Amino acid sequence: SRGFWATAGSSVPVQPSRRASISWIRCLCCSCSGWLVGSVRTCQVLSVRVIPPGQPSWPDPAYRGCFTCRVWQFGQWVEVTVDDRLPCLGGRLCFSQCQTEDVFWLPLLEKVYAKVYGSYEHLWAGQVADALVDLTGGLAERWSLKDPGKSGDKASSPSSLEQRTFRRLLDFKDQCVISCSVLSSREGASELGEFHAFIVSDVRELRSILGRELLLLRILNPWGRRCWRGPWREEGEGWSQLDPADASELLSQLQGGEFWVEEEEFIREFDEITVGYPVTEEGHLQSLYTAKVLRHTQKLPGAWVKGQSAGGCRNNSSFPSNPKFWLRVLEPSEVCIALLQRPRMCQADWAGRILAPAPSRGSRPALSPQGLPGKDYQAVGLHVWKVEKKRVSLPGVLSAPPVAGTACHTYDREVHLRCALSAGYYLVVPSTFLKDAAGHFLLRVFASGRISLSEIKPTSGSASACQDFPAGEWETVQLTGCWRSGHSAGGSRNFPSYASNPCFPLFVPPGTGPRSIRVTLRQHCQDSECHPIGFHIFQMPESGWPRGSSSLLQLEPLLSCVPHRYAQEVSHLCRLSSGSYKIVPSTYLPDTEGDFTVIIATQIDRRPIRSQETLGQLLQEVSFTAVMKR
């Protein structure tokens, strides 16, 4: 934008670390506009985390024209330093500003976000939940206020359970952030009120003059505009239901951009509600469902790798190849598992910050595979199975229904799974909806009791052999052998002594069709001492395996892994019909001694999982386009 850069210190200064008593912290994070609201205690905890105390302010001789803030990015707090030059137009700040013109901590924090995400342009649209996570390092959940089974154009009342949940969330209004948004046209909202975040700033329970109980919510439009046309607007007909003294008191509390709505009107007019988990003075999260303190936390990074560990959802037979984690619950606990994915179109710098790709000059924001700006996330989900011990039959466990799982795979940056778990071992499997959808993620577990989290890694013996396995479940058998001079070192088929080489049986059971088989021959030696090795696979004739030292040379191999190579390991992937086979490993020259292992991996033809995983809808961005006038 055309304008100039003004130095924040040119006006009356206020040291950011001294603003802890302010109960409003506006956050623009990850292309998201919203407000962080809470009690004085909560703001003190968060302000110390986000704005480290003790920084020199403008009057101090040690001030050098810069400020440092912390932003939580993919599992760690990252310090970001910016100077105090802010973009202005016509002598006024272009973007965010505090209610008092000589206070600058808000635009400075916004500049920190602009530096983290590449530019001010990238701070457009997004989700309030993502902003709350980046400011607190905790969790935030988003709920729909509409019944998904009914048309989105018609208002619907929540069930009794949803009503109780909604009432319980309002009890946290002084401890956490409660944000709401309108995603489609409603009677109460004008065009200025759609597609950006509002905040529930207060809740009051009253009685009407007729004795009816009323629950009124005070809503804040962070842009300070009067955009609501409901019955409880100023001079609206709703105030006639209250005692004039009560009505006058509530109206006197309104500040710029605030308005009151009744509970029924709120549920009817608003589409979504986003709630951040309360943070205690010790820095622990508090459950939104039971108010228990989640004192124990664990986190581990992971990745879905195409062709290896990106098995897709449970609709795919390749689901067992997804990354898997052991979760040990040492005592009955309330557990919240969060799956945070890294944006596909972004990369991390040396400090671990997520950097959005900078568009070329004059270009529009790039479109992601979903076709919408900013949709750089996979549709992801989580499932949890209870197991009796660590040594389990993976096909059997994953074929059974999970004890907990997400309702569907969604395009959220982070999905959550909350459940009450008894003591024992659990198998946690994060997955994408589509097979071979690559990506990185962070698995976080918060619990009221003691827990431990560890990743299930593939065995080192089969890791290299399975690098290009087709997705699915595989059964592996390892057989050891040796070549001995004058006895079992017959060399290749070029020599008459070939039949003296070791032979290993291979049986392919009947099934729906040919099976995928990978045979790997690994010699036990250092790379510098490797002999040229290879192997042949023979199908057993109906008359049986031939006898005699020269009869094997009369059979043509069905498959071969030749020419012999100077390698520590050779491998061949094939498809074999049901029947009996023989594997004959060999060195190229006779009387070449050595030890080896034959690894036979067979794809399991198991019954399909009876599951119909569903795909969540694309997220609607919560945003607002600000028009700047000269």
XYZ file of C-alpha atoms in Angstrom:
630
model
C 0.000 0.000 0.000
C 1.133 3.535 -0.700
C 2.040 5.226 2.551
C 4.967 5.815 4.851
C 6.587 4.149 7.844
C 6.127 5.878 11.175
C 8.201 5.122 14.242
C 6.033 3.899 17.111
C 8.227 5.724 19.609
C 7.254 9.086 18.157
C 4.133 9.084 20.344
C 3.646 8.671 24.071
C 5.144 5.229 24.845
C 3.681 2.359 26.823
C 5.955 -0.551 27.642
C 4.304 -3.749 26.316
C 5.249 -5.816 29.371
C 3.295 -3.403 31.579
C 0.036 -3.995 29.728
C -0.656 -7.319 31.471
C -3.734 -5.939 33.228
C -5.484 -5.306 29.913
C -8.118 -8.000 29.353
C -8.169 -7.670 25.555
C -5.385 -8.953 23.361
C -6.184 -8.761 19.706
C -4.362 -11.351 17.658
C -3.810 -11.531 13.947
C -2.134 -14.834 13.335
C -1.818 -17.254 10.460
C -4.021 -15.049 8.253
C -6.588 -14.762 11.026
C -8.318 -11.829 12.722
C -9.775 -12.215 16.188
C -9.546 -11.182 19.822
C -8.066 -12.953 22.774
C -10.211 -12.197 25.787
C -10.028 -13.435 29.334
C -9.448 -12.611 32.944
C -6.561 -10.530 34.262
C -4.859 -13.721 35.468
C -5.075 -15.387 32.045
C -3.766 -12.313 30.245
C -0.831 -12.046 32.629
C 0.149 -15.648 31.900
C -0.138 -15.172 28.139
C 1.459 -11.739 27.972
C 4.596 -13.004 29.725
C 4.807 -15.858 27.219
C 4.157 -13.807 24.092
C 5.893 -10.558 25.128
C 8.909 -11.350 27.324
C 9.107 -8.914 30.270
C 12.036 -6.655 31.011
C 12.399 -5.178 27.530
C 13.448 -1.506 27.502
C 10.763 0.972 26.465
C 11.158 4.216 24.546
C 12.323 6.492 27.434
C 14.992 4.011 28.551
C 18.594 4.741 27.459
C 19.000 1.045 26.581
C 16.171 1.168 24.011
C 17.434 0.360 20.518
C 14.242 0.672 18.473
C 13.195 -2.992 18.495
C 10.904 -5.389 20.343
C 10.939 -9.169 20.781
C 7.856 -11.411 20.918
C 7.371 -15.157 21.101
C 5.165 -17.180 18.766
C 4.429 -20.894 19.178
C 5.248 -22.700 15.935
C 4.977 -26.453 15.396
C 5.874 -27.466 18.919
C 8.275 -24.755 20.076
C 8.308 -21.111 21.116
C 10.151 -18.987 18.564
C 11.489 -15.520 19.397
C 10.936 -12.893 16.700
C 12.437 -9.393 16.841
C 11.044 -6.456 14.854
C 11.854 -2.762 14.712
C 9.315 -0.129 15.750
C 8.616 1.304 12.288
C 4.929 0.732 11.460
C 3.111 1.163 8.099
C 0.927 4.285 7.976
C -1.328 5.988 5.468
C -2.432 9.589 5.829
C -0.815 9.854 9.216
C -2.725 6.865 10.638
C -1.764 3.216 11.094
C -2.754 1.126 8.081
C -3.741 -1.981 9.968
C -4.406 -2.895 13.600
C -4.368 -0.271 16.311
C -5.179 -0.063 19.993
C -8.176 1.849 21.285
C -5.744 4.428 22.687
C -3.709 5.984 19.882
C -0.507 6.305 21.928
C -0.350 2.550 22.711
C 1.488 0.424 20.135
C 1.817 -3.112 21.473
C -0.939 -4.397 19.166
C 0.495 -3.194 15.810
C 3.951 -4.321 16.982
C 2.585 -7.809 17.677
C 0.906 -7.743 14.276
C 4.238 -6.891 12.669
C 5.762 -9.913 14.405
C 3.132 -12.113 12.746
C 3.758 -10.474 9.411
C 7.468 -11.315 9.765
C 6.727 -14.919 10.752
C 4.391 -15.493 7.804
C 6.275 -13.508 5.180
C 4.268 -10.292 4.745
C 1.239 -8.325 5.870
C -0.577 -9.700 2.828
C -0.356 -13.204 4.266
C -2.245 -12.080 7.377
C -5.502 -12.399 5.475
C -8.308 -14.797 6.391
C -7.788 -17.979 8.386
C -9.087 -19.609 11.557
C -9.287 -18.142 15.052
C -8.372 -21.556 16.504
C -5.000 -21.448 14.747
C -4.323 -17.975 16.132
C -5.118 -19.047 19.684
C -2.765 -22.026 19.431
C 0.053 -19.825 18.143
C -0.399 -17.408 21.048
C -0.815 -19.949 23.828
C 0.882 -23.145 22.668
C -2.269 -24.911 23.848
C -5.452 -26.123 22.200
C -8.534 -24.524 20.694
C -11.679 -26.263 19.482
C -14.265 -25.174 16.944
C -17.883 -26.307 17.033
C -20.719 -25.778 14.602
C -23.879 -24.280 16.067
C -25.983 -25.803 13.311
C -27.294 -29.335 12.956
C -25.213 -30.929 10.148
C -28.142 -33.194 9.267
C -30.319 -30.262 8.255
C -30.024 -27.716 5.520
C -27.526 -24.988 6.210
C -30.096 -22.392 5.132
C -32.482 -23.241 7.951
C -31.889 -22.524 11.579
C -32.058 -25.483 13.920
C -32.045 -25.795 17.680
C -29.303 -27.907 19.242
C -30.096 -31.086 21.091
C -30.230 -31.145 24.886
C -26.636 -32.404 25.058
C -25.423 -29.602 22.794
C -27.381 -27.117 24.875
C -25.683 -28.283 28.069
C -22.300 -28.195 26.371
C -22.958 -24.659 25.201
C -23.999 -23.543 28.680
C -20.884 -25.136 30.199
C -18.620 -23.331 27.734
C -20.118 -20.022 28.782
C -18.970 -20.739 32.330
C -15.377 -20.370 31.060
C -15.896 -16.830 29.765
C -13.528 -15.372 32.393
C -10.831 -18.002 31.850
C -10.501 -18.476 28.106
C -11.368 -17.117 24.691
C -14.833 -17.610 23.209
C -15.057 -16.487 19.596
C -17.973 -16.791 17.176
C -18.527 -16.116 13.488
C -21.226 -15.756 10.847
C -20.529 -17.660 7.638
C -23.740 -16.890 5.727
C -26.307 -14.123 5.581
C -28.615 -13.894 8.585
C -31.318 -11.525 9.704
C -29.157 -10.009 12.425
C -25.943 -9.505 10.475
C -25.282 -6.968 7.769
C -22.630 -7.503 5.130
C -20.064 -5.909 7.433
C -20.715 -8.614 10.033
C -19.977 -11.681 7.936
C -16.827 -13.758 7.592
C -14.832 -12.398 10.486
C -14.449 -13.171 14.146
C -16.608 -11.833 16.951
C -15.930 -12.309 20.661
C -18.266 -13.264 23.515
C -17.161 -10.671 26.064
C -19.786 -11.202 28.760
C -22.749 -13.387 29.727
C -25.630 -12.280 31.951
C -28.550 -14.297 33.330
C -31.645 -12.172 33.945
C -35.428 -12.423 34.371
C -37.831 -10.606 32.118
C -40.660 -8.520 33.513
C -42.904 -11.536 32.815
C -40.686 -13.854 34.876
C -39.030 -15.623 31.921
C -35.345 -16.518 32.315
C -33.102 -14.757 29.810
C -29.472 -15.447 28.948
C -27.885 -12.467 27.221
C -24.465 -12.527 25.584
C -22.434 -9.407 24.933
C -20.692 -9.693 21.570
C -17.756 -7.600 20.438
C -17.030 -6.781 16.815
C -13.227 -6.212 16.907
C -13.470 -3.793 13.998
C -15.565 -1.452 16.129
C -18.467 -1.191 13.677
C -22.171 -1.253 14.494
C -23.162 -4.163 12.298
C -25.948 -5.954 14.194
C -29.630 -5.470 13.451
C -31.149 -7.949 15.925
C -33.878 -7.206 18.507
C -31.293 -6.524 21.236
C -29.459 -3.795 19.363
C -29.573 -0.324 20.838
C -33.176 0.934 20.707
C -34.274 -2.579 19.699
C -37.586 -4.096 20.777
C -35.898 -6.737 22.959
C -35.145 -4.282 25.766
C -38.856 -3.848 26.463
C -38.794 -7.328 28.045
C -36.463 -6.165 30.844
C -36.862 -3.905 33.817
C -35.791 -0.405 32.694
C -33.039 -0.327 35.326
C -31.537 -3.599 34.091
C -31.821 -2.506 30.490
C -30.119 0.801 31.248
C -27.275 -0.967 33.080
C -26.572 -3.394 30.239
C -26.713 -0.692 27.588
C -24.329 1.481 29.572
C -21.710 -1.309 29.463
C -21.519 -1.282 25.673
C -18.340 0.038 24.121
C -17.489 0.600 20.490
C -18.543 -2.361 18.350
C -20.380 -4.223 21.138
C -23.985 -5.422 21.149
C -26.193 -7.801 23.130
C -27.956 -10.926 21.822
C -30.205 -13.488 23.479
C -29.099 -17.122 23.652
C -31.734 -18.304 21.176
C -30.821 -15.522 18.765
C -27.113 -16.286 19.169
C -27.551 -19.961 18.277
C -29.794 -19.068 15.355
C -27.716 -16.266 13.858
C -24.163 -17.482 14.381
C -22.675 -20.497 12.599
C -19.564 -21.416 14.593
C -18.040 -20.989 18.007
C -14.324 -21.326 18.796
C -13.057 -21.826 22.344
C -9.458 -21.833 23.544
C -8.537 -24.142 26.410
C -7.983 -22.245 29.691
C -4.363 -21.944 30.810
C -3.586 -22.181 34.528
C -1.013 -20.060 36.337
C 1.400 -23.011 36.146
C 0.967 -23.113 32.362
C -1.146 -26.289 32.219
C -4.264 -26.653 30.107
C -7.658 -27.123 31.701
C -10.292 -29.389 30.156
C -13.289 -27.677 28.572
C -15.418 -30.714 29.383
C -14.601 -31.566 33.008
C -12.460 -28.614 34.194
C -9.696 -31.101 35.101
C -6.126 -29.830 34.814
C -4.209 -31.651 32.062
C -0.854 -31.671 33.844
C 0.901 -34.361 31.806
C 1.923 -33.721 28.205
C 3.848 -35.615 25.540
C 4.632 -34.749 21.929
C 6.345 -36.481 18.999
C 6.847 -35.441 15.351
C 5.980 -37.734 12.461
C 5.454 -37.848 8.712
C 3.350 -39.496 6.039
C 5.725 -40.601 3.279
C 4.356 -41.471 -0.139
C 4.775 -45.156 -0.917
C 5.811 -45.970 2.661
C 3.714 -44.541 5.460
C 0.941 -42.556 3.730
C -1.674 -45.280 3.903
C -4.784 -43.106 3.786
C -7.946 -43.593 5.826
C -9.499 -46.870 7.005
C -11.330 -47.247 3.693
C -7.967 -48.297 2.196
C -6.292 -51.663 2.713
C -3.038 -49.720 3.086
C -4.241 -48.059 6.312
C -1.918 -50.175 8.553
C 1.144 -48.627 6.885
C 0.372 -45.233 8.503
C 2.637 -44.006 11.326
C 1.766 -45.678 14.633
C 2.390 -44.664 18.232
C 2.215 -46.431 21.586
C 0.337 -44.462 24.219
C 0.717 -45.883 27.706
C -1.805 -44.617 30.251
C -0.517 -45.321 33.756
C -3.713 -44.355 35.584
C -7.316 -43.644 34.572
C -7.200 -40.244 32.886
C -8.978 -37.772 30.718
C -6.864 -37.653 27.568
C -6.855 -35.161 24.726
C -4.876 -36.137 21.621
C -4.099 -33.412 19.073
C -2.785 -33.912 15.543
C -1.128 -30.751 14.173
C -0.034 -30.806 10.536
C 2.523 -28.584 8.863
C 1.228 -26.632 5.834
C 2.118 -28.336 2.571
C 2.879 -25.131 0.667
C 5.124 -23.695 3.389
C 8.623 -24.380 4.610
C 10.441 -23.771 7.871
C 13.396 -21.469 8.362
C 16.393 -22.099 10.620
C 14.352 -21.230 13.739
C 11.518 -23.581 12.898
C 9.066 -20.856 11.879
C 6.574 -21.592 9.132
C 7.263 -19.382 6.146
C 4.638 -18.850 3.462
C 5.913 -18.705 -0.123
C 6.281 -15.113 -1.218
C 4.219 -14.351 -4.354
C 5.830 -12.574 -7.253
C 5.160 -8.874 -7.675
C 1.720 -8.268 -9.108
C 0.597 -11.859 -8.701
C -2.397 -13.108 -6.770
C -2.084 -15.557 -3.856
C -1.380 -19.048 -5.117
C -4.193 -21.560 -5.039
C -3.731 -24.826 -3.228
C -4.966 -28.220 -4.470
C -8.366 -27.472 -2.927
C -8.614 -24.410 -5.141
C -8.923 -21.845 -2.345
C -6.306 -19.463 -0.936
C -4.631 -20.813 2.172
C -5.961 -24.367 1.875
C -2.560 -25.961 2.335
C -3.686 -28.768 4.621
C -4.585 -32.399 4.132
C -7.833 -33.871 5.418
C -6.608 -35.688 8.540
C -8.033 -37.857 11.301
C -7.077 -39.866 14.405
C -7.984 -43.334 15.709
C -7.118 -45.099 18.967
C -7.232 -48.848 19.754
C -6.905 -50.495 23.161
C -4.395 -53.377 23.216
C -3.537 -55.870 25.906
C 0.224 -55.791 25.423
C 2.877 -54.462 23.072
C 3.270 -57.671 21.065
C -0.026 -57.652 19.197
C -1.357 -58.862 15.860
C -1.580 -55.650 13.892
C -4.103 -56.947 11.295
C -6.395 -58.159 14.039
C -6.225 -54.933 16.043
C -6.806 -52.593 13.108
C -9.672 -54.699 11.783
C -11.585 -54.177 15.031
C -13.486 -50.947 15.808
C -11.344 -48.328 17.594
C -12.156 -47.257 21.129
C -12.061 -43.623 19.984
C -11.721 -41.774 16.713
C -12.481 -38.510 14.962
C -15.931 -38.346 13.378
C -14.418 -37.648 9.959
C -11.251 -36.480 8.264
C -11.165 -32.675 8.150
C -9.025 -29.993 6.550
C -8.246 -28.340 9.896
C -4.657 -27.473 10.718
C -5.187 -29.399 13.958
C -7.750 -32.034 14.911
C -8.500 -33.238 18.456
C -9.679 -36.414 20.067
C -10.867 -36.303 23.671
C -11.699 -39.441 25.657
C -11.544 -41.016 29.108
C -9.052 -43.906 29.069
C -8.368 -46.604 31.617
C -4.832 -47.685 32.444
C -3.110 -49.734 29.749
C -1.557 -49.616 26.286
C -3.185 -47.886 23.326
C -2.331 -47.769 19.636
C -2.683 -44.275 18.114
C -2.803 -44.001 14.315
C -2.910 -40.563 12.614
C -3.910 -40.679 8.950
C -4.809 -38.602 5.927
C -8.017 -39.240 4.030
C -6.275 -39.900 0.718
C -3.671 -42.574 0.194
C -0.126 -41.361 -0.664
C -0.873 -37.864 0.674
C 2.520 -36.826 2.035
C 2.978 -34.428 4.943
C 4.569 -33.741 8.331
C 2.729 -33.622 11.633
C 3.137 -33.185 15.370
C 1.251 -35.517 17.708
C 0.492 -33.990 21.119
C -1.134 -35.710 24.100
C -2.511 -33.909 27.157
C -3.749 -35.966 30.111
C -4.896 -35.524 33.667
C -2.853 -38.589 34.707
C 0.593 -39.982 33.945
C 1.229 -41.070 30.368
C 4.073 -41.988 28.027
C 4.204 -41.732 24.234
C 6.555 -43.527 21.831
C 6.697 -44.141 18.104
C 6.511 -47.632 16.616
C 9.412 -47.765 14.180
C 9.869 -50.414 11.458
C 12.485 -53.056 12.166
C 15.910 -52.271 10.779
C 16.036 -55.623 9.009
C 13.093 -54.853 6.772
C 13.387 -51.104 6.416
C 15.553 -51.073 3.319
C 13.752 -53.971 1.744
C 10.362 -52.301 2.131
C 11.240 -48.892 0.763
C 9.177 -49.387 -2.392
C 6.586 -51.842 -1.110
C 3.062 -51.362 -2.392
C 0.846 -50.057 0.383
C -0.856 -52.668 2.550
C 0.009 -55.291 5.148
C 3.033 -57.566 4.740
C 4.222 -60.714 6.461
C 7.994 -61.162 6.593
C 10.033 -64.360 7.017
C 13.839 -64.423 7.381
C 15.898 -67.517 6.555
C 19.654 -67.787 7.087
C 22.133 -69.857 5.109
C 25.726 -70.094 3.986
C 27.899 -70.927 1.010
C 30.756 -73.358 1.839
C 33.552 -74.326 -0.499
C 33.154 -77.868 -1.843
C 29.732 -78.250 -0.266
C 27.157 -75.480 -0.863
C 29.005 -72.803 -2.865
C 27.960 -73.913 -6.341
C 28.229 -70.554 -8.100
C 25.963 -69.304 -10.893
C 24.051 -71.316 -13.513
C 27.085 -71.027 -15.780
C 28.711 -73.814 -13.761
C 27.640 -77.466 -13.405
C 27.976 -77.202 -9.618
C 24.993 -74.795 -9.464
C 22.637 -77.471 -8.102
C 24.662 -77.693 -4.865
C 23.568 -74.201 -3.800
C 21.148 -73.899 -0.848
C 17.425 -74.092 -1.717
C 14.642 -72.397 0.277
C 10.960 -73.259 -0.044
C 8.356 -70.585 -0.827
C 4.653 -71.341 -0.577
C 2.018 -68.860 -1.806
C -1.398 -69.675 -0.275
C -4.590 -69.568 -2.333
C -6.435 -66.270 -2.469
C -8.306 -63.889 -4.701
C -5.417 -63.701 -7.154
C -1.638 -63.426 -7.468
C 0.199 -62.176 -4.377
C 2.851 -59.502 -4.228
C 6.118 -61.098 -3.074
C 9.436 -59.418 -2.386
C 12.513 -61.624 -2.091
C 15.690 -60.037 -0.729
C 19.132 -61.661 -0.530
C 21.513 -59.986 1.936
C 25.108 -61.194 2.417
C 26.798 -60.744 5.784
C 29.890 -58.761 4.956
C 31.313 -55.264 4.729
C 30.751 -53.330 1.514
C 34.421 -53.645 0.615
C 34.243 -57.464 0.944
C 31.031 -58.065 -1.014
C 30.851 -60.906 -3.532
C 28.682 -60.764 -6.665
C 25.352 -62.343 -5.626
C 21.957 -63.096 -7.170
C 19.133 -65.635 -7.002
C 16.605 -67.542 -9.109
C 13.028 -68.563 -8.292
C 11.829 -71.906 -9.652
C 8.243 -73.133 -9.693
C 7.804 -76.659 -8.406
C 6.748 -78.961 -11.253
C 3.781 -81.291 -10.726
C 6.133 -84.277 -10.803
C 8.077 -82.883 -7.851
C 11.506 -81.386 -7.360
C 14.106 -83.022 -9.661
C 16.835 -85.168 -8.166
C 20.478 -85.292 -9.121
C 23.213 -82.723 -9.328
C 22.587 -81.779 -12.962
C 18.782 -81.942 -13.120
C 18.319 -78.413 -11.629
C 20.181 -76.987 -14.619
C 17.499 -78.462 -16.888
C 14.749 -76.292 -15.308
C 14.137 -72.757 -16.471
C 13.730 -70.289 -13.584
C 10.387 -68.539 -13.343
C 12.023 -65.309 -12.118
C 15.634 -64.225 -11.709
C 17.528 -61.522 -9.884
C 20.565 -61.421 -12.152
C 23.153 -60.480 -13.300
C 25.051 -61.092 -10.103
C 26.042 -57.810 -8.467
C 28.728 -56.648 -6.072
C 26.195 -55.461 -3.478
C 25.438 -56.215 0.117
C 21.791 -56.711 -0.783
C 19.794 -57.532 -3.918
C 16.013 -57.620 -4.114
C 13.177 -58.395 -6.506
C 9.459 -57.562 -6.261
C 7.071 -59.832 -8.168
C 3.560 -61.261 -8.223
C 3.161 -65.020 -7.861
C 0.119 -67.226 -8.135
C -0.681 -69.762 -5.435
C 1.645 -72.742 -5.425
C 5.063 -74.013 -4.303
C 8.363 -72.454 -5.329
C 12.086 -72.765 -4.604
C 14.513 -69.898 -4.077
C 18.151 -70.634 -4.962
C 20.653 -67.926 -3.870
C 24.148 -68.064 -5.308
C 27.441 -66.281 -5.793
C 28.763 -65.813 -9.299
C 31.866 -68.017 -8.887
C 31.857 -71.472 -7.270
C 33.615 -72.080 -3.949
C 33.026 -68.498 -2.808
C 32.241 -68.696 0.900
C 29.942 -66.446 2.869
C 26.861 -66.188 5.111
C 23.564 -64.695 3.975
C 19.908 -64.082 4.842
C 16.914 -64.554 2.565
C 14.005 -62.242 3.430
C 10.611 -63.217 2.012
C 7.857 -60.577 2.371
C 4.341 -61.635 1.350
C 1.419 -59.235 1.077
C -1.415 -60.288 3.383
C -4.774 -60.904 1.752
C -6.937 -60.107 4.764
C -10.616 -59.357 4.929
C -11.359 -55.679 4.291
C -12.051 -53.357 7.190
C -15.719 -52.562 7.454
C -15.341 -48.831 7.678
C -16.771 -45.874 5.833
C -14.579 -42.923 6.724
C -16.125 -39.620 5.748
C -14.502 -36.458 4.528
C -15.196 -33.151 6.262
C -16.116 -30.014 4.375
C -13.569 -27.418 3.385
C -13.065 -24.727 5.977
C -14.634 -21.336 5.399
C -12.098 -18.628 6.049
C -12.882 -16.196 8.847
C -11.755 -12.873 7.454
C -12.636 -9.288 6.792
C -11.524 -6.987 4.013
C -10.615 -3.576 5.402
C -11.001 -0.672 2.985
C -8.547 2.172 3.556
C -9.541 5.630 2.407
C -7.369 8.688 2.065
